[in-house]
GROMACS .gro file of C-alpha atoms in nm:
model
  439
    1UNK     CA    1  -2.059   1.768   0.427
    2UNK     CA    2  -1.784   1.526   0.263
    3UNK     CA    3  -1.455   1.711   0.183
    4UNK     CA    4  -1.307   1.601  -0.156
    5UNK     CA    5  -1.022   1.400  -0.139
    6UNK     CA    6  -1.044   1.259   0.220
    7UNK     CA    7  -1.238   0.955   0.209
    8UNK     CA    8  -1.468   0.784   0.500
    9UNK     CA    9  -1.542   0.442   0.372
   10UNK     CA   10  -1.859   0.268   0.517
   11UNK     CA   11  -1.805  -0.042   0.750
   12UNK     CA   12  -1.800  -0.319   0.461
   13UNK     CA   13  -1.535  -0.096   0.254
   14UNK     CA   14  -1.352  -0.049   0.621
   15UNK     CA   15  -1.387  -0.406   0.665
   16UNK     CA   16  -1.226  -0.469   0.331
   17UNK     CA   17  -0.936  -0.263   0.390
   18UNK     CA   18  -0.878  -0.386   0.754
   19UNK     CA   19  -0.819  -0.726   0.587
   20UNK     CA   20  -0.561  -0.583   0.337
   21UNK     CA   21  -0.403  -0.402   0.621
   22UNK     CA   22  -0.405  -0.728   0.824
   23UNK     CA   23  -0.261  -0.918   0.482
   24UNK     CA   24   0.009  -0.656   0.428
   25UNK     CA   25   0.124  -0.700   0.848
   26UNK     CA   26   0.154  -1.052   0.836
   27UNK     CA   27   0.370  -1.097   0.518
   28UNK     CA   28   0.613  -0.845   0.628
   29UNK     CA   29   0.660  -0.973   0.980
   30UNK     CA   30   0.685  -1.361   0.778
   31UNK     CA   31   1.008  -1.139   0.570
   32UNK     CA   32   1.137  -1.004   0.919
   33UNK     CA   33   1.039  -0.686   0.876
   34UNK     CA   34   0.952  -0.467   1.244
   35UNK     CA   35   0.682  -0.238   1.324
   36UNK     CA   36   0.728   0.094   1.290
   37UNK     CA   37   0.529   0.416   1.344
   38UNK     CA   38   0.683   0.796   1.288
   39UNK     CA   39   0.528   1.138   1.352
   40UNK     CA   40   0.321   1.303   1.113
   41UNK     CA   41   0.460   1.613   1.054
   42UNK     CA   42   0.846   1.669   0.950
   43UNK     CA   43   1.039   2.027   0.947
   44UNK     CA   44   0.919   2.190   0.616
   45UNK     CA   45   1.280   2.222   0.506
   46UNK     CA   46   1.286   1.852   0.516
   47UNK     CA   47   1.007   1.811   0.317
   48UNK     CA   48   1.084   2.032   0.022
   49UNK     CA   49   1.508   1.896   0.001
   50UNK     CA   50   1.306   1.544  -0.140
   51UNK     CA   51   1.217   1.623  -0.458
   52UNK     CA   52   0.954   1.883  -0.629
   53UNK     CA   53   0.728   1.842  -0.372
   54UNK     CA   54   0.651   2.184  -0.284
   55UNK     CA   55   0.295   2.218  -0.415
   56UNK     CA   56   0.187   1.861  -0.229
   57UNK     CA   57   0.300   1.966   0.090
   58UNK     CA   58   0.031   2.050   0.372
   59UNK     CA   59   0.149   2.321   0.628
   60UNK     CA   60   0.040   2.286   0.999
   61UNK     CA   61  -0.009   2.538   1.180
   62UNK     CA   62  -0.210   2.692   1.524
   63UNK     CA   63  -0.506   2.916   1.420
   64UNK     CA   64  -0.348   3.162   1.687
   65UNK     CA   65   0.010   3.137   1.632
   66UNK     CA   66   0.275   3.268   1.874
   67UNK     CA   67   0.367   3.609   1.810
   68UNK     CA   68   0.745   3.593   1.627
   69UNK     CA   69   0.751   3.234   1.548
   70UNK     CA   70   0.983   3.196   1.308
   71UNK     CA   71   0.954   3.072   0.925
   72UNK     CA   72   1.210   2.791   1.004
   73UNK     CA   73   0.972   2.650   1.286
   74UNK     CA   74   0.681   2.560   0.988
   75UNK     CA   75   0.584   2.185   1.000
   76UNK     CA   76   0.442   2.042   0.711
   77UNK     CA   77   0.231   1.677   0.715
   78UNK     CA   78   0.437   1.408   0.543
   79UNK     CA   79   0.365   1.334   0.208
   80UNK     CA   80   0.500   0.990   0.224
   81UNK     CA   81   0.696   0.768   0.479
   82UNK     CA   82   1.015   0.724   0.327
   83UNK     CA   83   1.166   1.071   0.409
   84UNK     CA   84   1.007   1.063   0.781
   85UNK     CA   85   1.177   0.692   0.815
   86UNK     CA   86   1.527   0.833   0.659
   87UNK     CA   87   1.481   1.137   0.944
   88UNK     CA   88   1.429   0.852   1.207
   89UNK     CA   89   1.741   0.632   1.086
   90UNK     CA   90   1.955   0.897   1.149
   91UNK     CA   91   1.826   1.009   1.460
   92UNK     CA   92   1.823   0.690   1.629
   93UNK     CA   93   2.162   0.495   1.452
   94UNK     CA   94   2.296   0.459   1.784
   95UNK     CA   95   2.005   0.239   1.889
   96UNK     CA   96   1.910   0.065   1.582
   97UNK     CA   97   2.072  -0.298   1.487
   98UNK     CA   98   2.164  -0.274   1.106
   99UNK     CA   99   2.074  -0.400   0.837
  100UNK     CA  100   1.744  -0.204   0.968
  101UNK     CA  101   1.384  -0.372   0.823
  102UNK     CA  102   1.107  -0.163   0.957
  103UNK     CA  103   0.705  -0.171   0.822
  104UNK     CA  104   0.497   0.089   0.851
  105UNK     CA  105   0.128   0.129   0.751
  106UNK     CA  106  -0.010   0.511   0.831
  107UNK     CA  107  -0.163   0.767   0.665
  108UNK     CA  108  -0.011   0.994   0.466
  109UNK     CA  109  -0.114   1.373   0.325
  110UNK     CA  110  -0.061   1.529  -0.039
  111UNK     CA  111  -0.204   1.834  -0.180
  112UNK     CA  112  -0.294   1.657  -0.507
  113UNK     CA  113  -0.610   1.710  -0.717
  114UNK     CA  114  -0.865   1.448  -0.647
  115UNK     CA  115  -0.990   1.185  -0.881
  116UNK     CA  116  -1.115   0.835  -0.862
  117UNK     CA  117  -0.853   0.618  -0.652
  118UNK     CA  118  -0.622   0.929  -0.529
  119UNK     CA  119  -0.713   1.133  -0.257
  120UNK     CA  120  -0.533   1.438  -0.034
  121UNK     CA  121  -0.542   1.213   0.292
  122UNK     CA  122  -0.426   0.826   0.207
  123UNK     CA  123  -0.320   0.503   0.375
  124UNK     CA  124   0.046   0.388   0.259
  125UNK     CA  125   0.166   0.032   0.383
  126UNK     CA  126   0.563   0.036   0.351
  127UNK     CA  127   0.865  -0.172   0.400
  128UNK     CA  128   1.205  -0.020   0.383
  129UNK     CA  129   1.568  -0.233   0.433
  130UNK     CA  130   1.886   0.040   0.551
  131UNK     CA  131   2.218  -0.033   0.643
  132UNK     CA  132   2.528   0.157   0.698
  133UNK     CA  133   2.739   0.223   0.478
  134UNK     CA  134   2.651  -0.009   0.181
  135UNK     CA  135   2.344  -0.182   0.159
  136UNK     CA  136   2.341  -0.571  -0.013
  137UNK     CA  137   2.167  -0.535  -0.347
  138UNK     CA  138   1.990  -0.850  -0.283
  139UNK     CA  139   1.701  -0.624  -0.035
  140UNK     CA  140   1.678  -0.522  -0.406
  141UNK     CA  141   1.531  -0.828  -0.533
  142UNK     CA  142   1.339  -0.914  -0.252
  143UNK     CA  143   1.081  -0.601  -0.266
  144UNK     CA  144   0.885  -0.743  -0.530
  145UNK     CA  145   0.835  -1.086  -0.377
  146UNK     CA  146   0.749  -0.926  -0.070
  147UNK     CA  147   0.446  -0.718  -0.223
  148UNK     CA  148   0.374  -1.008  -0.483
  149UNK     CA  149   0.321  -1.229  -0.163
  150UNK     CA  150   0.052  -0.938   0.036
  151UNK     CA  151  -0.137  -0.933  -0.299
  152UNK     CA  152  -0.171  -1.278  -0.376
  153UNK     CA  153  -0.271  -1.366  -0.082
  154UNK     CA  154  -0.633  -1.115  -0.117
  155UNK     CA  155  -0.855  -1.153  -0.399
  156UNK     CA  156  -0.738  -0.857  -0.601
  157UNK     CA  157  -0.664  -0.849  -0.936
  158UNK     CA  158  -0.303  -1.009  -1.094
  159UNK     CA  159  -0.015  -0.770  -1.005
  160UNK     CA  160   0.245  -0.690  -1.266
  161UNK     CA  161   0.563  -0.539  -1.112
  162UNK     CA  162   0.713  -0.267  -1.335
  163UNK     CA  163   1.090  -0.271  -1.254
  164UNK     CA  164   1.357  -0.035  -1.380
  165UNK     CA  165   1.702   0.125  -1.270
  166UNK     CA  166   1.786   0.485  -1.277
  167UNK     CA  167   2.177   0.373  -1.384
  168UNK     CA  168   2.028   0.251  -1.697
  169UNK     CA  169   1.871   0.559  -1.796
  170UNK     CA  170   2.126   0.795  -1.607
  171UNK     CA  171   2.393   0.608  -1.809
  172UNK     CA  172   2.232   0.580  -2.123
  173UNK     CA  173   2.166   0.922  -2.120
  174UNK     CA  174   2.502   1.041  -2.012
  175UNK     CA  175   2.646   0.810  -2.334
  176UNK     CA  176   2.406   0.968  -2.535
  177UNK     CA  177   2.579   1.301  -2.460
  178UNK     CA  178   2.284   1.447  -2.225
  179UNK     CA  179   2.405   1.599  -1.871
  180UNK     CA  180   2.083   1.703  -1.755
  181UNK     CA  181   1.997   1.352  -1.659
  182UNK     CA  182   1.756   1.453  -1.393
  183UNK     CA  183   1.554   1.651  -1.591
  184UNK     CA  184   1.581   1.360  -1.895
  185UNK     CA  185   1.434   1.149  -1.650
  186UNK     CA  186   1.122   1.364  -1.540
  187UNK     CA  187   1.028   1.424  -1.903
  188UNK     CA  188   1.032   1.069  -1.973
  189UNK     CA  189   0.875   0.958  -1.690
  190UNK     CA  190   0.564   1.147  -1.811
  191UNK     CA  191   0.532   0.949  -2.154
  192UNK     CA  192   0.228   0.734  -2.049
  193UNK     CA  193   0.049   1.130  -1.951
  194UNK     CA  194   0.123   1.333  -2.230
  195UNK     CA  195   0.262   1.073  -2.522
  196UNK     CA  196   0.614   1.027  -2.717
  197UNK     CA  197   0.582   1.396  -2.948
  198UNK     CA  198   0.540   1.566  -2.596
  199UNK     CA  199   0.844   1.421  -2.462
  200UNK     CA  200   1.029   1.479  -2.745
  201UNK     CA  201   0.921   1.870  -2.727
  202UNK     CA  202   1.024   1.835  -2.401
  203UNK     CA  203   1.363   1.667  -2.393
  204UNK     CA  204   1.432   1.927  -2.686
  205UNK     CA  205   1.332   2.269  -2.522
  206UNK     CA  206   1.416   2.175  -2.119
  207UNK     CA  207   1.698   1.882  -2.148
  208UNK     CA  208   1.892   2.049  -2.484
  209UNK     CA  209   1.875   1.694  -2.659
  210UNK     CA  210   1.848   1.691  -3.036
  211UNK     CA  211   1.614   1.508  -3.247
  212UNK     CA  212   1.822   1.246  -3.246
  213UNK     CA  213   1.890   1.220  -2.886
  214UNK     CA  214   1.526   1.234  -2.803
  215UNK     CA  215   1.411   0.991  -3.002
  216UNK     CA  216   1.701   0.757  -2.859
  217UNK     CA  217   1.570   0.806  -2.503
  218UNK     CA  218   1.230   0.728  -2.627
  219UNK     CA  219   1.412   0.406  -2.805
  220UNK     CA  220   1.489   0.343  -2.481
  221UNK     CA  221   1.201   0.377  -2.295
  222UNK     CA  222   1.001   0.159  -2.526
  223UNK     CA  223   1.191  -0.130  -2.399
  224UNK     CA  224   1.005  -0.390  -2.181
  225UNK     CA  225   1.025  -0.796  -2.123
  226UNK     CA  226   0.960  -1.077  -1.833
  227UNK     CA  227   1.327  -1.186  -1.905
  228UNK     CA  228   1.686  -1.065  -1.921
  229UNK     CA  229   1.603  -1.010  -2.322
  230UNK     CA  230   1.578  -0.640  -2.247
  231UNK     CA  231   1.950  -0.607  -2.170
  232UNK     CA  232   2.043  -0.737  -2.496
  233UNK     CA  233   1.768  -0.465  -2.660
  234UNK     CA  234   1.924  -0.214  -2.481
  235UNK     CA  235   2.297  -0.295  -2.636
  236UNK     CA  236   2.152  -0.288  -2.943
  237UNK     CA  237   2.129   0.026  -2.932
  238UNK     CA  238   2.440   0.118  -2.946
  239UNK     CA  239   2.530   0.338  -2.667
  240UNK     CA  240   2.814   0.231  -2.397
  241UNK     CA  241   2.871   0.402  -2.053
  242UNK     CA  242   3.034   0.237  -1.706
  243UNK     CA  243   2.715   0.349  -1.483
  244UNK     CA  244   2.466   0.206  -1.767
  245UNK     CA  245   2.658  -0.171  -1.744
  246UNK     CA  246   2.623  -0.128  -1.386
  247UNK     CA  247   2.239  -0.050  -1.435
  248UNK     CA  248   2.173  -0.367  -1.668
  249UNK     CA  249   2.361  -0.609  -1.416
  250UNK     CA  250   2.154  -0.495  -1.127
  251UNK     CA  251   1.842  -0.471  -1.342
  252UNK     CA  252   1.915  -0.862  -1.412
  253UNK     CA  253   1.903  -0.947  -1.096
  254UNK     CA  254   1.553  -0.861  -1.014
  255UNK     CA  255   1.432  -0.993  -1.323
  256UNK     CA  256   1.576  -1.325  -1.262
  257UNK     CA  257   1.560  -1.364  -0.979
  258UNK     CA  258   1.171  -1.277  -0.986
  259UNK     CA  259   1.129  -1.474  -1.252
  260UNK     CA  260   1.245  -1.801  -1.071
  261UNK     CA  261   1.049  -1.720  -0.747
  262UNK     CA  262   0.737  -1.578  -0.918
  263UNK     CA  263   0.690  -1.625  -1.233
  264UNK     CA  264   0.488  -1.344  -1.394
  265UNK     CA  265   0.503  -1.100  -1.137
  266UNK     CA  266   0.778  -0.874  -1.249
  267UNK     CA  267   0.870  -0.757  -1.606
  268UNK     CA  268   1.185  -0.507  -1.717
  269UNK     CA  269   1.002  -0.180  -1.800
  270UNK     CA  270   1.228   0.085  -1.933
  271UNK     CA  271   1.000   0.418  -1.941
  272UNK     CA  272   0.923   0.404  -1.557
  273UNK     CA  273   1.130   0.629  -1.339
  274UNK     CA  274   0.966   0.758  -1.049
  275UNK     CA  275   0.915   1.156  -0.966
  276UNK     CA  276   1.135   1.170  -0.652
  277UNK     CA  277   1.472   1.287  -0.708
  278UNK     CA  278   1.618   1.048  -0.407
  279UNK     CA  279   1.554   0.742  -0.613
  280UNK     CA  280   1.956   0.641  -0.750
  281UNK     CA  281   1.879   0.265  -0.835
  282UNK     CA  282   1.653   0.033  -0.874
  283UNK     CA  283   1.253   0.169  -0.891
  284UNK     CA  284   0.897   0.017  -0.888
  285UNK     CA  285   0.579   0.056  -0.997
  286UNK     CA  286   0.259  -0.154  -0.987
  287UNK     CA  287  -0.060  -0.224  -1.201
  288UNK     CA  288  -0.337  -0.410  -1.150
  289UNK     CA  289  -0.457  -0.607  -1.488
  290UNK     CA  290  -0.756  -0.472  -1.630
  291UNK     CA  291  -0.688  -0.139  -1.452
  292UNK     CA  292  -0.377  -0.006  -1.549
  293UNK     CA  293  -0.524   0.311  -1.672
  294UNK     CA  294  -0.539   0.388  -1.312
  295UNK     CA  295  -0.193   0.389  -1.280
  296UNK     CA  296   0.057   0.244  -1.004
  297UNK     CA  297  -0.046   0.107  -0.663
  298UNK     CA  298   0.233   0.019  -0.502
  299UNK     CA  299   0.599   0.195  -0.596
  300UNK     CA  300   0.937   0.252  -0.447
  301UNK     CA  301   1.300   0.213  -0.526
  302UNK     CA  302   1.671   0.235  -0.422
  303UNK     CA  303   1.823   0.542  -0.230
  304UNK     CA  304   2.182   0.607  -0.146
  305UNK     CA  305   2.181   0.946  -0.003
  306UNK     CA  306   1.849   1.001   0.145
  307UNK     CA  307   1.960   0.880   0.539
  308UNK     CA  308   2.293   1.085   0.579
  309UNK     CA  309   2.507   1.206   0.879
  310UNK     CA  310   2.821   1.386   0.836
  311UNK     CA  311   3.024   1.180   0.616
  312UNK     CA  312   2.814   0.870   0.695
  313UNK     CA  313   2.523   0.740   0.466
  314UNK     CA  314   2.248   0.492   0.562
  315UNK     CA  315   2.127   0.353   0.206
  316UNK     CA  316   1.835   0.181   0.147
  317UNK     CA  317   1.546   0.031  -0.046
  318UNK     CA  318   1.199   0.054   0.005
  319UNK     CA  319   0.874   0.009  -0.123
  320UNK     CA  320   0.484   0.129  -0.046
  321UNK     CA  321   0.175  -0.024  -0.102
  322UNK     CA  322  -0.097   0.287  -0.193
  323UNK     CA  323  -0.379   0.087   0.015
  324UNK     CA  324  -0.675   0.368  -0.001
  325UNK     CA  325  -0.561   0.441  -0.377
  326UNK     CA  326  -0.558   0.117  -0.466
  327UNK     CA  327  -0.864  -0.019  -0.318
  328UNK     CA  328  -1.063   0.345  -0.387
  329UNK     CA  329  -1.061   0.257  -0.744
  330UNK     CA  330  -1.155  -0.136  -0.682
  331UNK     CA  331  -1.448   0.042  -0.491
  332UNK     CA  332  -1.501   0.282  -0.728
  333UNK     CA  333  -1.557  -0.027  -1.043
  334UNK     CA  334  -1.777  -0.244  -0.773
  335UNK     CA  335  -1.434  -0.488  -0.807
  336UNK     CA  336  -1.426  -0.601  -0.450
  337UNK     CA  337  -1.724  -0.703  -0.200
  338UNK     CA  338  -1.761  -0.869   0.148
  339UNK     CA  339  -2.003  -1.113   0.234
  340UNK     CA  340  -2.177  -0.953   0.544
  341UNK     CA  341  -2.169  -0.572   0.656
  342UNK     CA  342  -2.135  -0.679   1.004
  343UNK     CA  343  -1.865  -0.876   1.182
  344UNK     CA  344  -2.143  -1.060   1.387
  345UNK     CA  345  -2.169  -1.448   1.282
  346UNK     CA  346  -2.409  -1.550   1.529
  347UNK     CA  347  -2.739  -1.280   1.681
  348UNK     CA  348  -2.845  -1.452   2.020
  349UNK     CA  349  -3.235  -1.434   2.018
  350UNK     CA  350  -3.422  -1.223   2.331
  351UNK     CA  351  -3.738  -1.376   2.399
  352UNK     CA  352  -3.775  -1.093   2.667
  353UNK     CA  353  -3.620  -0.845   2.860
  354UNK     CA  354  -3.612  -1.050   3.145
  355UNK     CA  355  -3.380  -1.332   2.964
  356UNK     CA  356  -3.152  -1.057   2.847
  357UNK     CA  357  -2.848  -1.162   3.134
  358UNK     CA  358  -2.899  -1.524   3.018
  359UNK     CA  359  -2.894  -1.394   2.648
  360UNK     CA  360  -2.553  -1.221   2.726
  361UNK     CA  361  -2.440  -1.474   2.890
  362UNK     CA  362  -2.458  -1.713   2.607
  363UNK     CA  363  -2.336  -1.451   2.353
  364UNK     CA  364  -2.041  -1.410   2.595
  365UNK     CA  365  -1.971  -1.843   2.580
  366UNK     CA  366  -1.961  -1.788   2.246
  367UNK     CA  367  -1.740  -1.499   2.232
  368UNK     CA  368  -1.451  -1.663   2.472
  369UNK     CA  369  -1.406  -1.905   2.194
  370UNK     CA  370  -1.356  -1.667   1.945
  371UNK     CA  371  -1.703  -1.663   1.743
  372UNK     CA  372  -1.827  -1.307   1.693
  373UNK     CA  373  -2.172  -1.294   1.854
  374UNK     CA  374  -2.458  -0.993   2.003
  375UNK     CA  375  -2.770  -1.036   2.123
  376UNK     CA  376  -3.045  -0.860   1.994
  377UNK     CA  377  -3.118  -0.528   2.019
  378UNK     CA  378  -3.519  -0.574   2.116
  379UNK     CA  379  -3.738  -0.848   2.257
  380UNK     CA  380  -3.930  -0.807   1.872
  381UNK     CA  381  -4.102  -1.118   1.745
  382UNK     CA  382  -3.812  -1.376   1.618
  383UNK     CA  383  -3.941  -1.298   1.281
  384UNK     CA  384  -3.830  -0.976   1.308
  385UNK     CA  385  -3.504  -1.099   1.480
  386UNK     CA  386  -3.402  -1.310   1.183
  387UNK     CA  387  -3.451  -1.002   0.990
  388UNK     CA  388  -3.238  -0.800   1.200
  389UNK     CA  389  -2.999  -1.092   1.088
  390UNK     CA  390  -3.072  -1.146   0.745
  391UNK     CA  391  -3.061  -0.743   0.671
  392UNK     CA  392  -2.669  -0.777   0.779
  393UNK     CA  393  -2.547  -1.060   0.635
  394UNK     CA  394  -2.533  -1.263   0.931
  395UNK     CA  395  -2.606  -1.619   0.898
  396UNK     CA  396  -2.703  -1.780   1.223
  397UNK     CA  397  -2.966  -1.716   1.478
  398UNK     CA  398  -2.944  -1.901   1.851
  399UNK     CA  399  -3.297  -1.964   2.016
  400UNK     CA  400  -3.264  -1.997   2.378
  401UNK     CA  401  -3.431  -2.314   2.505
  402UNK     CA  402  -3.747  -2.290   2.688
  403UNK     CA  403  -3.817  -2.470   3.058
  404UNK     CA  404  -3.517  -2.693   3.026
  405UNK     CA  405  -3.535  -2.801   2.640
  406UNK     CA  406  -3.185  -2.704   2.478
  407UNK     CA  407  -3.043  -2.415   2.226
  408UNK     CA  408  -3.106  -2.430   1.956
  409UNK     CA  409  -2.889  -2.247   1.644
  410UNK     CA  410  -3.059  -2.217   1.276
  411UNK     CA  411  -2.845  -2.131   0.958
  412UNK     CA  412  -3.117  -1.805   0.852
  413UNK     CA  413  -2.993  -1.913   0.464
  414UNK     CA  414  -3.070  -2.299   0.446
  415UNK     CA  415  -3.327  -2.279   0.770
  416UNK     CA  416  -3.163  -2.567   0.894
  417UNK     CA  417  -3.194  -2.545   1.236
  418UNK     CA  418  -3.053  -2.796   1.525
  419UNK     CA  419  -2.942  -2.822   1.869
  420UNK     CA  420  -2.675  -2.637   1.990
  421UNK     CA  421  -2.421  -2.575   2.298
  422UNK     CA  422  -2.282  -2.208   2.336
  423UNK     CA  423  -1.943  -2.425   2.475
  424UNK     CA  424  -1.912  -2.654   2.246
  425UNK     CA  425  -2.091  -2.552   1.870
  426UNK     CA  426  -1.869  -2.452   1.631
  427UNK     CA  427  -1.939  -2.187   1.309
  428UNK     CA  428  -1.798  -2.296   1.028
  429UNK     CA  429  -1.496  -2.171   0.960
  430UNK     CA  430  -1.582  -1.990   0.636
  431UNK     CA  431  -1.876  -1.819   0.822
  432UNK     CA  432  -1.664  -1.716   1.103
  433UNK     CA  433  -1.560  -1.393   0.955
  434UNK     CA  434  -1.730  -1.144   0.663
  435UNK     CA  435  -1.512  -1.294   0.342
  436UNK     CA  436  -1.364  -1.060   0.120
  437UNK     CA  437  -1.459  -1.114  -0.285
  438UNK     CA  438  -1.362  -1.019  -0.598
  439UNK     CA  439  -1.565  -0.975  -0.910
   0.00000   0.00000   0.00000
């Protein structure tokens, strides 16, 4: 009986994803980024000091639990894998060689409510930079090239990059008069939900802006560009603070730099925010074009204060790739397909039972030179084998020779058929492997 919200994808989606997976490991590893895998479950205390998290959070627990366990022993599944990596930086400074660049790809658990492309159990593919002390802004800059390169490299639709700063709100704000910034930013960073009158109810009953000061945030927010025009935009209107300066030179940075790297991959967006409260700097969010009503794939952003001990802060930047969100809603609009449901390339042909050894043993030549090959499952008339093959997607059939005549291999699409040497015939290469499509 499925169970919403925790998919099972069949092979060819599992297939699909593998690739991504295997996409997403080799760019980071090309950026210098190591491998990296935490526990699942964190302290619940943890868990709920990240941001308003509380209702996401799934407890763990024994289904006979020890008798006066106490409430401070609860563990809670992580609900993403920045807070379990900040945990680990501090726990292992000693050992690690800073700046730190880790990758992980796991899955992660939120109690959310499901709908098409977000689920309660979810793979997250992430890449984090810390350092001690003070961490280079330029890790800043390189996030988005990082993720531009995994998705470029798959045949997914064009990513757009949504980039802002929290020190150009935060400051803004804060000139504006406002000193609840935090809770500025989580009204505003609902716009796109509920729409500009909302927010401006909003930022007027929980923030205590005016009129006037709402409608400047939403000024604000309504800013967006592929180029440093948006700083100017943002002068214009009129509001000066040291922190929102700050915010527009580091916002600049990305842009540009983005710009002359990748053109058309990142673009200034204004309204975006993020919900966690650790984010202080720089944040992310991703769309796919022609499905941004599905919201962000991929998101992150700067943190000074999330890795602390004592006096001594581990900063960082960091940013996740939603892989089951967003390839559930690619799957979801028949976007993405594979070209066999199998990895098999080649089914070795039984002409009996009793040639099943020398079967195997050609299936195995095959193998050792890295071409995915089985032998089939019954000694069936070969009609019935090349339907075996045909039914999966894979394209070749090998016919054992008979009383010293050689192998022969046939191509089950053209029916070309020829002779063929399990040590020496090659597949071609873009039959080798089930290729991932797009529509």
């Amino acid at each position: 009986m499925p169970i919403s919200g925790f998919p099972e994808w069949m092979p060819p989606q599992r297939m699909i994803e593998q690739r991504v997976i295997d996409r997403a490991r080799a760019t980071f590893e090309l950026y210098g980024y190591a491998p990296l895998e935490t526990r699942s479950v964190e302290p619940l205390d943890t868990l709920l000091s990240k941001g308003e998290t509380s209702k996401e959070v799934y407890l763990l627990s024994r289904l006979q639990a020890e008798e006066g366990q106490k409430s401070d022993d609860q563990l809670g599944l992580h609900f993403d894998l920045t807070v379990p990596f900040a945990r680990f930086v501090t726990e292992n400074a000693g050992k690690l060689q800073f700046p730190f660049k880790r990758y992980q790809i796991q899955k992660v658990w939120r109690g959310e409510r499901p709908q098409e492309g977000r689920y309660r159990e979810f793979l997250q593919a992430d890449i984090d930079v810390v350092n001690r002390g003070t961490l280079p802004f330029h890790y800043d800059t390189e996030m988005p090239l990082v993720i531009g390169d995994v998705l470029s490299g798959l045949p997914l639709p064009k990513a757009r990059i949504q980039v802002n700063n929290r020190k150009v709100c935060e400051g803004f704000y804060r000139g504006l008069g406002l000193e609840d910034t935090a809770q500025v930013l989580r009204v505003v960073d609902k716009l796109d939900k509920i729409g500009a009158q909302k927010v401006i109810d909003q930022l007027i009953e929980t923030a205590g802006a005016s009129q006037k000061q709402a409608e400047a945030c939403l000024q604000l927010a309504e800013i967006s560009s592929e180029d440093g025009s948006f700083a100017d935009a943002v002068r214009k209107l009129g509001v000066q603070d040291p922190l929102l300066d700050e915010g527009l030179d580091e916002l600049l940075q990305v842009v540009e730099t983005a710009r002359e790297l990748n053109p058309g991959l990142v673009v200034a967006e204004l309204k975006i925010a993020r919900g966690l409260d650790y984010y202080t700097g720089t944040v992310y969010e991703t769309q796919l074009e022609g499905y941004e009503r599905f919201g962000s794939v991929c998101s992150g952003g700067r943190y000074e204060n999330l890795a602390t001990v004592g006096n001594e802060k581990f900063p960082g930047v960091g940013i996740s790739i939603g892989v089951s969100r967003m390839l559930g809603v690619l799957f979801g609009q028949n976007a993405l397909g594979v070209s066999r449901s199998v990895p098999t390339c080649v089914v070795v042909a039984l002409p009996n039972e009793e040639l099943r050894r020398t079967c195997d043993r050609t299936a195995a030549a095959l193998r050792r030179r890295g071409i995915p090959a089985e032998v089939a499952p019954t000694a069936a008339k070969f009609g019935k084998q090349i339907q075996y093959a045909d039914k999966r997607g894979i394209p070749y059939v090998w016919f054992p020779g008979r009383e010293g005549e050689p192998d022969t291999v046939k191509d089950i699409r053209s029916g070309e058929q020829v002779e063929a040497d399990a040590t020496t015939w090659e597949a071609p290469a873009a039959d080798l492997y089930p290729v991932i499509s797009g529509s």
